[in-house]
Coordinates of C-alpha atoms in Angstrom, one line a residue:
X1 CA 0.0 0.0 0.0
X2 CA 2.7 2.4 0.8
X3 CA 4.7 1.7 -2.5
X4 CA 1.5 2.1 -4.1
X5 CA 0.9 5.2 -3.1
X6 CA 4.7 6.9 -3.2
X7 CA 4.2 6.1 -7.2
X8 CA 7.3 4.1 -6.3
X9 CA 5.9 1.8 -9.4
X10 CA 5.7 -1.8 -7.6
X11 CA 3.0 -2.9 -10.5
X12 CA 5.1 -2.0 -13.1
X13 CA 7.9 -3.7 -12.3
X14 CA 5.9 -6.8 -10.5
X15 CA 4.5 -6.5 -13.9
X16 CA 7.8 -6.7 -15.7
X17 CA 8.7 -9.3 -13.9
X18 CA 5.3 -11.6 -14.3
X19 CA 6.2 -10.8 -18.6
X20 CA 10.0 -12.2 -17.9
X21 CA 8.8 -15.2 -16.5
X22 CA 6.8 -18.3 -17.7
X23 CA 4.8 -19.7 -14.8
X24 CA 3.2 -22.8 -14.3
X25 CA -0.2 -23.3 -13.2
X26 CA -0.3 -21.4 -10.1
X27 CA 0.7 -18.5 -12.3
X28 CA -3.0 -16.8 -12.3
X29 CA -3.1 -17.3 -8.6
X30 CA 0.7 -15.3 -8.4
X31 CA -1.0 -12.6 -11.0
X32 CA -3.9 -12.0 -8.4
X33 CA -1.8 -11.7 -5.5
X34 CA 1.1 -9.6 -6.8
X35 CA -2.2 -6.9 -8.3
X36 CA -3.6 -6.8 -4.6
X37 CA -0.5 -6.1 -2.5
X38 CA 0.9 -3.9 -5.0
X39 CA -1.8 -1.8 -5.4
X40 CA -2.9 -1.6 -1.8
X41 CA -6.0 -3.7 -2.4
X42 CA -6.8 -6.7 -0.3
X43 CA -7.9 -9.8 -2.4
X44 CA -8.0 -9.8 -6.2
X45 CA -9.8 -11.8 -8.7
X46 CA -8.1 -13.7 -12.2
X47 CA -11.1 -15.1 -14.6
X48 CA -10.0 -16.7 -18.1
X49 CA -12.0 -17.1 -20.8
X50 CA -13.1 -20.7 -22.0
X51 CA -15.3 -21.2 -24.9
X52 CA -16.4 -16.8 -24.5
X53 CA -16.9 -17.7 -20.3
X54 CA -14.7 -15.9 -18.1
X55 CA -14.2 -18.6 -15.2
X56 CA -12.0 -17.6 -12.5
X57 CA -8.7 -19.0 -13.1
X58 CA -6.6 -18.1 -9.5
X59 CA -8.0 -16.0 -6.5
X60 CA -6.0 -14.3 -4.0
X61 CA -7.6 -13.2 -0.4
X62 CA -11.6 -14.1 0.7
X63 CA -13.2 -13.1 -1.8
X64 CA -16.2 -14.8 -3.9
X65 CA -16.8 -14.9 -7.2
X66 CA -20.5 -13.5 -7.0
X67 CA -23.1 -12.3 -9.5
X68 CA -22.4 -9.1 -9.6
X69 CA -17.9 -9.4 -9.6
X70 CA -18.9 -12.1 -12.8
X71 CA -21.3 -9.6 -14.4
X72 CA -18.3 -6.6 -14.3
X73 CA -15.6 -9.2 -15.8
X74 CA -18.2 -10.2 -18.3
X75 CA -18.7 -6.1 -19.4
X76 CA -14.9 -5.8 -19.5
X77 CA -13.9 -8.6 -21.8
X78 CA -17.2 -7.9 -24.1
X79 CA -16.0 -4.4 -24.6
X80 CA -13.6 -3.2 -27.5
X81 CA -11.9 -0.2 -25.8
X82 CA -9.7 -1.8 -23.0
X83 CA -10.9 0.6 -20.4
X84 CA -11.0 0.5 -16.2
X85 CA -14.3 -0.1 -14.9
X86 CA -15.2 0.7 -11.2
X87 CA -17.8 -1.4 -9.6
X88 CA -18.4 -3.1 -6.1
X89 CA -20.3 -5.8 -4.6
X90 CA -22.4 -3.9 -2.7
X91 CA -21.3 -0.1 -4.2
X92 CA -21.7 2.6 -1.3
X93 CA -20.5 4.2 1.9
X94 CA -18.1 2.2 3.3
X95 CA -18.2 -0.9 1.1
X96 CA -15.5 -2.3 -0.5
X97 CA -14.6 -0.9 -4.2
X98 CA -13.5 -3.8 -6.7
X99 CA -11.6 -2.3 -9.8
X100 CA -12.3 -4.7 -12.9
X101 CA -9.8 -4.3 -15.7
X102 CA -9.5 -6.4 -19.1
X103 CA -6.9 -8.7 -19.7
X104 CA -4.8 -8.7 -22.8
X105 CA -5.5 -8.1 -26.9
X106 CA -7.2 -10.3 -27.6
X107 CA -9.2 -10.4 -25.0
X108 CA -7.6 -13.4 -22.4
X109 CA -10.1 -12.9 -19.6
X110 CA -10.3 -9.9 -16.5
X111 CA -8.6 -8.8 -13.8
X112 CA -10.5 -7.8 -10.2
X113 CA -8.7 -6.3 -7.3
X114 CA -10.5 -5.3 -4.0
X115 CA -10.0 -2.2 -2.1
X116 CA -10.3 -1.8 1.9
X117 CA -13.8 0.0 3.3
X118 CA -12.9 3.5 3.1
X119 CA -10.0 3.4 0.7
X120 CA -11.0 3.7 -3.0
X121 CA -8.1 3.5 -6.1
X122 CA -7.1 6.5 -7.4
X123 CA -6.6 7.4 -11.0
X124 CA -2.9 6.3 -10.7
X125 CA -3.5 3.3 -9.5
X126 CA -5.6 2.6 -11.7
X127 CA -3.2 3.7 -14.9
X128 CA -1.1 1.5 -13.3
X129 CA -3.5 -1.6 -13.2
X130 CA -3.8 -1.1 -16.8
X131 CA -0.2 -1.3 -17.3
X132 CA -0.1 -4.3 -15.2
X133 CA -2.6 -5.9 -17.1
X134 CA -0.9 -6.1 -20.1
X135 CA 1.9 -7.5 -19.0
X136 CA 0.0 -10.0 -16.2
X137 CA -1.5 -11.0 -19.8
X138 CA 1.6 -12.0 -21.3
X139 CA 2.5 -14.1 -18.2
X140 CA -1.1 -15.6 -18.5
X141 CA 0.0 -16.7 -22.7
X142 CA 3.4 -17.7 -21.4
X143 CA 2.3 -19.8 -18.9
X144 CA 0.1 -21.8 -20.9
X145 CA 2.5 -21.8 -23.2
X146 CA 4.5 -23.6 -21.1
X147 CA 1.8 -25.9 -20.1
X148 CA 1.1 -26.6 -23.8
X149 CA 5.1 -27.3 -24.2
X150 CA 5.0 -29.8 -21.0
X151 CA 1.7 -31.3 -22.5
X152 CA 3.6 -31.9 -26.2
X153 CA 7.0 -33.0 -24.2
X154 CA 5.1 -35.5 -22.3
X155 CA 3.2 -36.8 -25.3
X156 CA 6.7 -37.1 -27.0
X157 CA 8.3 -38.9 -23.9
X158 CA 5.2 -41.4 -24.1
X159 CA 5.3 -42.0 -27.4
X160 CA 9.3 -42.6 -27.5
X161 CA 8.7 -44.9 -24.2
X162 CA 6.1 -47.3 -26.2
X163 CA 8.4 -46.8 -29.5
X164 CA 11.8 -47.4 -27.2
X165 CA 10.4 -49.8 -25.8
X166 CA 8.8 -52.1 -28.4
X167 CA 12.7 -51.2 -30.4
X168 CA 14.5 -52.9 -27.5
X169 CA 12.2 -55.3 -26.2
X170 CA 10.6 -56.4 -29.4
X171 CA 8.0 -58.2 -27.4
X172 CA 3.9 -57.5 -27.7
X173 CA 3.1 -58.4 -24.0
X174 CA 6.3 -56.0 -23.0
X175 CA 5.2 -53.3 -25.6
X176 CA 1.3 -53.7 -25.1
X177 CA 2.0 -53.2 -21.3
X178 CA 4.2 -50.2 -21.6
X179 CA 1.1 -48.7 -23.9
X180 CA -1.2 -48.7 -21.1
X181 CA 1.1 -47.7 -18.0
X182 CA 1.4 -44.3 -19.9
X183 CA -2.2 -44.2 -21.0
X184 CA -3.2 -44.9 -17.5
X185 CA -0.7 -42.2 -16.4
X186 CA -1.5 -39.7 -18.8
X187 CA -5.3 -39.1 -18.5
X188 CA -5.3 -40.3 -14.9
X189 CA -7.7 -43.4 -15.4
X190 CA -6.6 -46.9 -14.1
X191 CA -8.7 -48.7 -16.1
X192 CA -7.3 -49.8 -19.8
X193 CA -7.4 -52.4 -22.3
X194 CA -6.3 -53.7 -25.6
X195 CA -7.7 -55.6 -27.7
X196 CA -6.4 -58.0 -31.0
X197 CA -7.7 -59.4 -33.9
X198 CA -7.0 -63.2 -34.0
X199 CA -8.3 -65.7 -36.1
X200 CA -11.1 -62.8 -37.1
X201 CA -12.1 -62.2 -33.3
X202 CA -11.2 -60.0 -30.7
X203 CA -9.2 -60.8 -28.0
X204 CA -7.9 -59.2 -25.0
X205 CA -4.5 -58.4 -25.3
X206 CA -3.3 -57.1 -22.2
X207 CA -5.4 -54.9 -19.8
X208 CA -5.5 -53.2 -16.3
X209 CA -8.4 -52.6 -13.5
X210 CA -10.6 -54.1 -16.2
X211 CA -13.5 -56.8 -15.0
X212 CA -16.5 -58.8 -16.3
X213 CA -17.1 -59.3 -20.4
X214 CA -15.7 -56.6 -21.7
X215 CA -14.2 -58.2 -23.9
X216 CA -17.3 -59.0 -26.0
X217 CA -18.1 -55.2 -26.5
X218 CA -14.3 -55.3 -28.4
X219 CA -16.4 -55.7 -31.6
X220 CA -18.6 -52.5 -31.0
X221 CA -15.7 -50.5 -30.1
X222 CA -13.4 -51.3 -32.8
X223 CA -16.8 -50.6 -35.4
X224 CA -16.9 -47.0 -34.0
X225 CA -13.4 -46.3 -33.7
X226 CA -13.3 -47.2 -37.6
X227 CA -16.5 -44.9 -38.4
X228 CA -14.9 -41.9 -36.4
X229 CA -11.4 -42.1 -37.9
X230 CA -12.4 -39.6 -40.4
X231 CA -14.1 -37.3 -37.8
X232 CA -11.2 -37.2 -35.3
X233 CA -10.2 -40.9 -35.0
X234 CA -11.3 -40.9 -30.7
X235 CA -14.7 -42.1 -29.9
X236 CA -16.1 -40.4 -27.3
X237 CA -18.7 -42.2 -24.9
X238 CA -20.4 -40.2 -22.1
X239 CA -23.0 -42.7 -21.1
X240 CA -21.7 -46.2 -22.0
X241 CA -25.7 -47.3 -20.8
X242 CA -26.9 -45.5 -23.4
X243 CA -25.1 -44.7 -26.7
X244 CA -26.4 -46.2 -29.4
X245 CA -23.0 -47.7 -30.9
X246 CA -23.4 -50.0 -27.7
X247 CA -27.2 -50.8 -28.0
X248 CA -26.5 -54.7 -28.6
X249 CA -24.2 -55.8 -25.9
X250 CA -26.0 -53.4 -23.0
X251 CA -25.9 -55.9 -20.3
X252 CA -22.7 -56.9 -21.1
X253 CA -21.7 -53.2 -20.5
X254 CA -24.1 -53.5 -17.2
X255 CA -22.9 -56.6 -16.1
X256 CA -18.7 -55.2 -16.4
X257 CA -19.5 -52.0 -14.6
X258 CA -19.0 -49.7 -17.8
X259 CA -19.7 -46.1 -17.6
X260 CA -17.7 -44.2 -20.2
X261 CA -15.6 -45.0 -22.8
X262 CA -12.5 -43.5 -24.9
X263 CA -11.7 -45.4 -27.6
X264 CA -9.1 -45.9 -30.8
X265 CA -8.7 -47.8 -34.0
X266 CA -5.4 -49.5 -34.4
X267 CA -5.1 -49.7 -37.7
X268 CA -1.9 -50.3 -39.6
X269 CA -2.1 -49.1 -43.7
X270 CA -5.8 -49.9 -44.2
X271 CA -5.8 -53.1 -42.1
X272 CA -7.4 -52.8 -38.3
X273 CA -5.6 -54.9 -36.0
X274 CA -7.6 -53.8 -32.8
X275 CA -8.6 -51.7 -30.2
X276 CA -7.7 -49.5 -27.8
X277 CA -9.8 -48.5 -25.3
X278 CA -10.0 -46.5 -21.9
X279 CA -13.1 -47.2 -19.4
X280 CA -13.2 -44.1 -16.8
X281 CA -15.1 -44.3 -13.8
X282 CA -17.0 -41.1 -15.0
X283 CA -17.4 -38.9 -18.1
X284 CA -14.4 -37.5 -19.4
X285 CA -14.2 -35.1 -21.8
X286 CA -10.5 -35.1 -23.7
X287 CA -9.0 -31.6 -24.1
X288 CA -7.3 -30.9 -27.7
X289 CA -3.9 -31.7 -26.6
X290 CA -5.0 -35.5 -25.0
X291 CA -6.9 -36.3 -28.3
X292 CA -3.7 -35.3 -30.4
X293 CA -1.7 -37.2 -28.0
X294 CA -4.0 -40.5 -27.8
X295 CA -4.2 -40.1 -31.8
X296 CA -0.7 -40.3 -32.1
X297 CA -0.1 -43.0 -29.4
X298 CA -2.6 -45.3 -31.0
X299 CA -0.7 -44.9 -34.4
X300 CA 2.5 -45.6 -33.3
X301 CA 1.0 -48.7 -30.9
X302 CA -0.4 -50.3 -34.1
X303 CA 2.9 -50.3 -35.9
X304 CA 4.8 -51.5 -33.0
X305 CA 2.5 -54.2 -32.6
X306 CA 2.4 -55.3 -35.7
X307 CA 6.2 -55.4 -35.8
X308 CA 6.4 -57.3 -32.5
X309 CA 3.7 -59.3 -33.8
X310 CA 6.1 -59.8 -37.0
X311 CA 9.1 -60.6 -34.9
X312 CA 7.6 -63.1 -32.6
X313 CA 5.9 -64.9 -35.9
X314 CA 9.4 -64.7 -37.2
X315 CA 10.9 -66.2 -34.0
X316 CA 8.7 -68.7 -33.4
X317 CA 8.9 -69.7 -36.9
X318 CA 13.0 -69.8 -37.0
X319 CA 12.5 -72.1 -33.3
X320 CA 10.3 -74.4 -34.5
X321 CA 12.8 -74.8 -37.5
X322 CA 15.8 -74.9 -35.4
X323 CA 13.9 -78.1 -33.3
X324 CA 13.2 -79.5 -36.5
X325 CA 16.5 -79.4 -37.4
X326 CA 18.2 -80.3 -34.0
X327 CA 15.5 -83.5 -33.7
X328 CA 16.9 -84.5 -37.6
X329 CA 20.1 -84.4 -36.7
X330 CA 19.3 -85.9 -33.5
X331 CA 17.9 -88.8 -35.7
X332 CA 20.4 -88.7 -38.0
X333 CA 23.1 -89.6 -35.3
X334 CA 21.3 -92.3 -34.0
X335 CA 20.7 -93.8 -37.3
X336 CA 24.0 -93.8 -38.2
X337 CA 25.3 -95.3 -34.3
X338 CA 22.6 -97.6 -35.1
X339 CA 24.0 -98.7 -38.1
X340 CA 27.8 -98.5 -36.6
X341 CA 26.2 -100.8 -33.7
X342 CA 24.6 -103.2 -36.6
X343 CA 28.2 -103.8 -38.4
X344 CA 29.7 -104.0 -35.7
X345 CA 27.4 -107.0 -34.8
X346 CA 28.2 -108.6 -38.4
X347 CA 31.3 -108.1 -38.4
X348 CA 31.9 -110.8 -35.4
X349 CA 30.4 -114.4 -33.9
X350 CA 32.0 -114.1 -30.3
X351 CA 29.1 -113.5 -27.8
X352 CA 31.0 -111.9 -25.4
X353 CA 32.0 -109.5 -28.0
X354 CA 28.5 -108.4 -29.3
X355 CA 27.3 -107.8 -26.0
X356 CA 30.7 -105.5 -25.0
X357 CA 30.0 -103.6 -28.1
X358 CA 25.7 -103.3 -27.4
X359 CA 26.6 -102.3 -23.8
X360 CA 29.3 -99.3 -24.5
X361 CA 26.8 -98.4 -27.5
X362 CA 23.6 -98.0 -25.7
X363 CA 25.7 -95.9 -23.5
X364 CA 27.5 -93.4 -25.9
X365 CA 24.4 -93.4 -27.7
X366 CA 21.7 -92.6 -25.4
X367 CA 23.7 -90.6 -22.8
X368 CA 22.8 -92.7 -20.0
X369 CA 25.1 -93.7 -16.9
X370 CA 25.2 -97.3 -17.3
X371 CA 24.1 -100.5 -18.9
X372 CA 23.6 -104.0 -18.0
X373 CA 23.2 -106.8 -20.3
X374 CA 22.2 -110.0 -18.6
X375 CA 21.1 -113.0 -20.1
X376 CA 19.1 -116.5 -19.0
X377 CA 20.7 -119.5 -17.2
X378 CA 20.5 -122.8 -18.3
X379 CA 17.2 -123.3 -16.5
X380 CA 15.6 -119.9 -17.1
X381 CA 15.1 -119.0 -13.7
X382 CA 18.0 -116.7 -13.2
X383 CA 20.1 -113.6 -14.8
X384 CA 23.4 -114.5 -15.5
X385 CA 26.8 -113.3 -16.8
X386 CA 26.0 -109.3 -16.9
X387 CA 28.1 -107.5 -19.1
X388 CA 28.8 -103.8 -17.4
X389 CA 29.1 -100.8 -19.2
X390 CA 29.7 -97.4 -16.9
X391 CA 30.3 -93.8 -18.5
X392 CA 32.5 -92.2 -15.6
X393 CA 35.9 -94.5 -14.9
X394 CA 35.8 -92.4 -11.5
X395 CA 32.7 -94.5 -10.3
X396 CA 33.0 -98.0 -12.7
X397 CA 34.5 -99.9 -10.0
X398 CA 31.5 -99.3 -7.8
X399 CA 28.7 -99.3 -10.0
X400 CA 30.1 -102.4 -11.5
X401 CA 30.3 -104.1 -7.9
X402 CA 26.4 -102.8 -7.2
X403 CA 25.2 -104.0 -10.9
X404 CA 26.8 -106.5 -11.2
X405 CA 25.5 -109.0 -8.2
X406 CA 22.9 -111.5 -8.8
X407 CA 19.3 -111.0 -10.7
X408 CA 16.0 -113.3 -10.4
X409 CA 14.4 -113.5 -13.7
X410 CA 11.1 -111.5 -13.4
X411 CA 8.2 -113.9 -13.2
X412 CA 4.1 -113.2 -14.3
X413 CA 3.3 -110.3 -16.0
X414 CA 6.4 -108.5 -16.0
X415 CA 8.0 -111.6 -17.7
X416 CA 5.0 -111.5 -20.2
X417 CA 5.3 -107.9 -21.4
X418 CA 9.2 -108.6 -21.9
X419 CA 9.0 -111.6 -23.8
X420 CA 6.0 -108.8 -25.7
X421 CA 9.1 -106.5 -26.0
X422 CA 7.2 -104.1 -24.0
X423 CA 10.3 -101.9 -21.6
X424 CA 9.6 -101.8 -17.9
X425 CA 10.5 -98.5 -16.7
X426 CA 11.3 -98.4 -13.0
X427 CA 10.4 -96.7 -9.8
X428 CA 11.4 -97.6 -6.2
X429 CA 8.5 -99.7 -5.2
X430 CA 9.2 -101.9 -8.6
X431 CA 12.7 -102.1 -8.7
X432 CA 12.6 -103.4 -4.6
X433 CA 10.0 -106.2 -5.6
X434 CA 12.0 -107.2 -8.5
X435 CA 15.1 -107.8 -5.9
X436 CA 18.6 -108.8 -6.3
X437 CA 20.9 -106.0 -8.2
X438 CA 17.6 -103.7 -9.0
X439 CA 16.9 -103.7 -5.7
X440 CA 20.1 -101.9 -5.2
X441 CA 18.6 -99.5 -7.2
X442 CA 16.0 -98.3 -5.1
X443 CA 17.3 -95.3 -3.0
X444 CA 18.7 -93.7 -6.2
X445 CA 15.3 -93.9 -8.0
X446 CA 13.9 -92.0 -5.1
X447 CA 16.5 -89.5 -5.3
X448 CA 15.2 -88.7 -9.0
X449 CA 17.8 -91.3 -10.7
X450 CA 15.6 -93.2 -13.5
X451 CA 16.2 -96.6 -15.2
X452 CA 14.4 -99.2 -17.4
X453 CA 14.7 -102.7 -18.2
X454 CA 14.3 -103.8 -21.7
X455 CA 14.0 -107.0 -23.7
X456 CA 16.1 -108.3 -26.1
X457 CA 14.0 -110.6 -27.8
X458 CA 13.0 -113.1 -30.7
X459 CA 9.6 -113.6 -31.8
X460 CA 10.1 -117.0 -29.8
X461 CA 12.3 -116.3 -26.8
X462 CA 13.9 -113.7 -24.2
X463 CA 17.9 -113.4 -25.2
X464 CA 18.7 -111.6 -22.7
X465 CA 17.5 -108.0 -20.3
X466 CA 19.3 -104.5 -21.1
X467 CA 19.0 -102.4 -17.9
X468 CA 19.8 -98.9 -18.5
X469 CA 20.8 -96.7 -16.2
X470 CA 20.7 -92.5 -15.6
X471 CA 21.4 -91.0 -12.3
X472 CA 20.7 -87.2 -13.6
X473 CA 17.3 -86.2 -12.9
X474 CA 17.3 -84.1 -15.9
X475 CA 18.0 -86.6 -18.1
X476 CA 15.3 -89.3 -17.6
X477 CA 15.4 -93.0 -19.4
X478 CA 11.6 -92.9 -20.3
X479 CA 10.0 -91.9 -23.4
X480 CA 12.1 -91.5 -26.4
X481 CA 15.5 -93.1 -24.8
X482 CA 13.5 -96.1 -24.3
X483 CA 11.7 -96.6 -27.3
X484 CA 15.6 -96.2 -28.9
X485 CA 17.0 -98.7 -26.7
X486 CA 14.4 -100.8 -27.6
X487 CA 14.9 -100.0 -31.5
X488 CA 18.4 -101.5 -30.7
X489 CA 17.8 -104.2 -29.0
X490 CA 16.0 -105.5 -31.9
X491 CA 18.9 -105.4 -33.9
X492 CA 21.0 -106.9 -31.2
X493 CA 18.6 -109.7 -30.8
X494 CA 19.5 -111.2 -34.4
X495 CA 23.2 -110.5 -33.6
X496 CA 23.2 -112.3 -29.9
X497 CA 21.0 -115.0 -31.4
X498 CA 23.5 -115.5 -34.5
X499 CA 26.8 -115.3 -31.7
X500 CA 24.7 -118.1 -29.4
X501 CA 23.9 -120.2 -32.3
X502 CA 27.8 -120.1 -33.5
X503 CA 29.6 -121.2 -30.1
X504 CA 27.2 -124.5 -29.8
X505 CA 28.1 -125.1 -33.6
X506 CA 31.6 -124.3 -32.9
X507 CA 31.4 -126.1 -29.3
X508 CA 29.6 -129.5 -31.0
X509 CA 32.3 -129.3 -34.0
X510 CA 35.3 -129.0 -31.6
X511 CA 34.2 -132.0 -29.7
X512 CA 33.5 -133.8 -33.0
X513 CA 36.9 -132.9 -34.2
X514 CA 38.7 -133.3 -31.3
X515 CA 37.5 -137.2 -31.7
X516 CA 39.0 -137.6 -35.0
X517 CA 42.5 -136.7 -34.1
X518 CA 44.7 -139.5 -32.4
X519 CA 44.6 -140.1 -28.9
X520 CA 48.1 -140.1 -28.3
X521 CA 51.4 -138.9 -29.9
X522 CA 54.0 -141.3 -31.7
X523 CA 56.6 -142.4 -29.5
X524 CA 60.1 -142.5 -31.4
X525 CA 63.3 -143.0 -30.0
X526 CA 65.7 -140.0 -30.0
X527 CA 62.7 -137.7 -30.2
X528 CA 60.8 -135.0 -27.9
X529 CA 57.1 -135.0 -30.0
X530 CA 54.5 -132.2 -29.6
X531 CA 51.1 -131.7 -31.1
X532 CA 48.9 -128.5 -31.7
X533 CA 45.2 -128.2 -33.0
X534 CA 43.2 -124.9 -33.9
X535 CA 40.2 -124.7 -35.6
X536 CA 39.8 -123.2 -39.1
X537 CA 37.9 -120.4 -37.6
X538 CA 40.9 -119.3 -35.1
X539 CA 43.0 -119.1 -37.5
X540 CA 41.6 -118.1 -40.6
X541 CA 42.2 -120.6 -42.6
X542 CA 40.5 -122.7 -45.3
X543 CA 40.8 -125.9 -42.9
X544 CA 41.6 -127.2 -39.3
X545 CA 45.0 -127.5 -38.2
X546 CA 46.8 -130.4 -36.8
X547 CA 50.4 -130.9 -36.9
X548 CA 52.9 -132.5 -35.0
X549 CA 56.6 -130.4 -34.1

């Protein structure tokens, strides 16, 4: 009040300083209070027009926006000549005086400041109101120019976080997730959703806060996001209850609690790939700036899921063919052991041999831990001879020890499904009613270790039991290890059969052999006599041998 009336010129250079300086959104309420201290008053009014209606915009001291203080801003910004106008609340004797002042050219709204009881504003004061004004004005257009400018920044940072982000991540739950965070954040809703086309059908994509069937109104939406892309591209929903481009699916609206609706097209060229769509609790109209910025969002949200759509196809696609190719080769390797395993067999008639060579195979082959081969006494009632095979030298000595001890042959049904060449695969409880060495087994098969026993069979008659053995949990005998074991056992069979069939030839023609040759040497005087015998197939030969040194 004192500077005021010195003419020391507080408003002009508050008002100076107001023009320097963009302010936020508190700046109408900083106008109002800078105008009534510096000009003595003691509360002050801002209004700003919207759509021709001053509303007051900031407010400094108690004071009301009445009637009468709306009716003298109203006068002020409706006239051409930017003039001072003197009216009060309650004009007389004593009452306060309010000085109403335009804002601005053009016209941004009206400036009020109150006076004391008693103390009225001179013509100076007033002059220097007017100065003010203008230059409270600017600060007004500079403010929002800077809310306009933080508005555009943030659209920018939201659409280079959904862009950034579906770059990087090239994902469509990671890209589809980021989309609604920042819708969510942006227009202060926490309800969102997004919905695809797949297989000609929408379906939820990925939403938040959303419940009940809301999906099945995805159809409706996407319709009237598509018929409103050349009138603005948003659709607008006040009363979700109501509007006609939700008449068929109203108590699916009812039933998911819908009361208002934003919603967008994604469409990518002239193809729609879905929806998006925000559900507010309660109308909400979308200023200029989140239209534009929701516009833009939903554009760049189709393109970036269609290319994470692209890239997942694409990945998928090069998986499934990198399986296809790792199972081939996977095949193609045990084909061709297979086949090492099956001349191998040919290429010998010793039994002990053909069952070394199927015991290190199975194991190099199918990655187990061990193998047993075991084959039928003379009686058939017990597992004899086992042939050991053990991947790690560290723990053969034991795991020969353990496999190697005595085995009943199974008796019932498990004997029938062997002699069926149908595997038994193993578990605790089975391998301690089998007894003898798979009884052994049993605290490592409940420890996660897995193992199978499987036939080596003719059509006619059990050869002989292959008991494979893994004690990695993640690498279980069941399934496909199984079925290949039991491939090669099939080959083996012939091979086992073939190496039996050859030692009782070979046995029965020793013996018959052995009775042809004389039963004792020559005895000559003067000389030491020694005799030898081997059979044509020891030595290689087109007959026997038999000669005397």
């Amino acid at each position: 009040a004192a500077a005021a009336a010195d003419g020391s010129g507080v408003l002009e250079v508050a008002g100076d300083a107001l023009a320097a300086v963009a302010a936020d959104d508190g700046a109408a309420a900083r106008i109002a209070r800078l105008a009534a201290v510096a000009a003595g008053g003691d509360a002050a009014l801002v209004w700003r027009l919207h759509d021709g209606t001053p509303e007051v915009a900031g407010a400094y001291g108690a004071i009301a926006p009445d009637a009468e203080l709306r009716s003298a801003a109203e006068e002020v910004v409706a006239r051409p000549e930017a003039i001072l106008a003197a009216k009060g609340s309650a004009a007389g004797k004593g009452a306060a005086a309010v000085v109403t002042l335009r804002l601005g050219r053009p016209v941004l709204g009206a400036l009020q400041v109150r006076f004391p009881p008693g103390r009225a504003s001179d013509e100076r004061i007033r002059e220097q109101l007017t100065g003010f004004a203008v230059r409270a004005a600017h600060a007004l257009r500079s403010a929002e120019s800077a809310r306009e400018a933080g508005l555009e920044l943030e659209r920018s940072r939201a659409l280079l976080a959904v862009v950034g982000e579906a770059i990087s991540q090239l994902s469509l739950s990671h890209t589809l997730e980021t989309a609604i965070e920042r819708v969510a954040h942006l227009l202060g809703v926490d309800r969102v959703a997004v919905y695809l086309s797949e297989e000609e059908r929408m379906t939820v994509a990925a939403a938040r806060g959303v419940e009940g069937p809301h999906e099945a109104i995805a159809d409706q939406l996407l319709a009237a996001a598509l018929r409103s892309r050349d009138g603005g591209a948003v659709v607008e929903i006040g009363d979700a209850r109501t509007d006609a481009a939700l008449e068929t699916v109203q108590a699916l609206v009812e039933e998911a609690e819908i009361r208002s609706v934003l919603a967008l097209g994604l469409v990518v060229g002239d193809e729609p790939i879905g929806v998006l769509a925000v559900f507010p609790r309660e109308r909400r109209p979308l200023s200029a700036n989140e239209r534009a910025l929701l516009t833009a969002l939903a554009s760049q949200l189709a393109v970036a899921v269609q290319n994470a759509r692209l890239h997942e196809r694409i990945t998928s696609l090069y998986d499934d063919l990198k399986q296809a190719l790792a199972s081939e080769q996977e095949k193609s390797r045990r084909l061709h052991a297979q086949h090492e395993i099956s001349r191998s067999f040919a290429q010998t008639l010793s039994l002990g041999t053909t069952l070394d060579v199927l015991a290190s195979s199975i194991v190099e082959l199918l990655g187990v831990d061990a193998a047993v081969i075991r084959m039928p006494d003379e009686r058939g009632g017990e597992l004899v001879h086992p042939t050991v095979h053990v991947n790690d030298e560290r723990v053969d000595p034991a795991v020969r020890a353990l496999l190697s001890r005595p085995q009943q042959l199974p008796r019932g049904e498990l004997l029938a499904r062997l002699r069926r060449g149908e595997p038994i695969v193993l578990d605790a409880d089975r391998a301690e009613s089998l007894g003898g060495a798979l009884a052994l087994l049993a605290p490592f098969l409940r420890k996660g270790s897995s193992a199978a026993v499987i036939p080596i069979a003719t059509p006619a008659e059990l050869l002989a039991t292959l008991t494979i053995i893994s004690l990695h949990p993640g690498r279980p005998v069941a399934g496909e290890i199984a079925e290949t074991a039991l491939a090669i056992a099939g080959q083996a069979a012939l091979a086992i059969e073939n190496a039996r069939l050859y030692g009782q030839q070979k046995a029965f023609a020793d013996t018959m052999q052995r009775a042809l040759l004389p039963r004792a040497s020559p005895s000559l005087p003067g000389l030491e006599l020694g005799d030898v015998y081997e059979s044509a197939a020891r030595v290689e030969v087109g007959g026997d041998v038999y000669d005397y040194l």
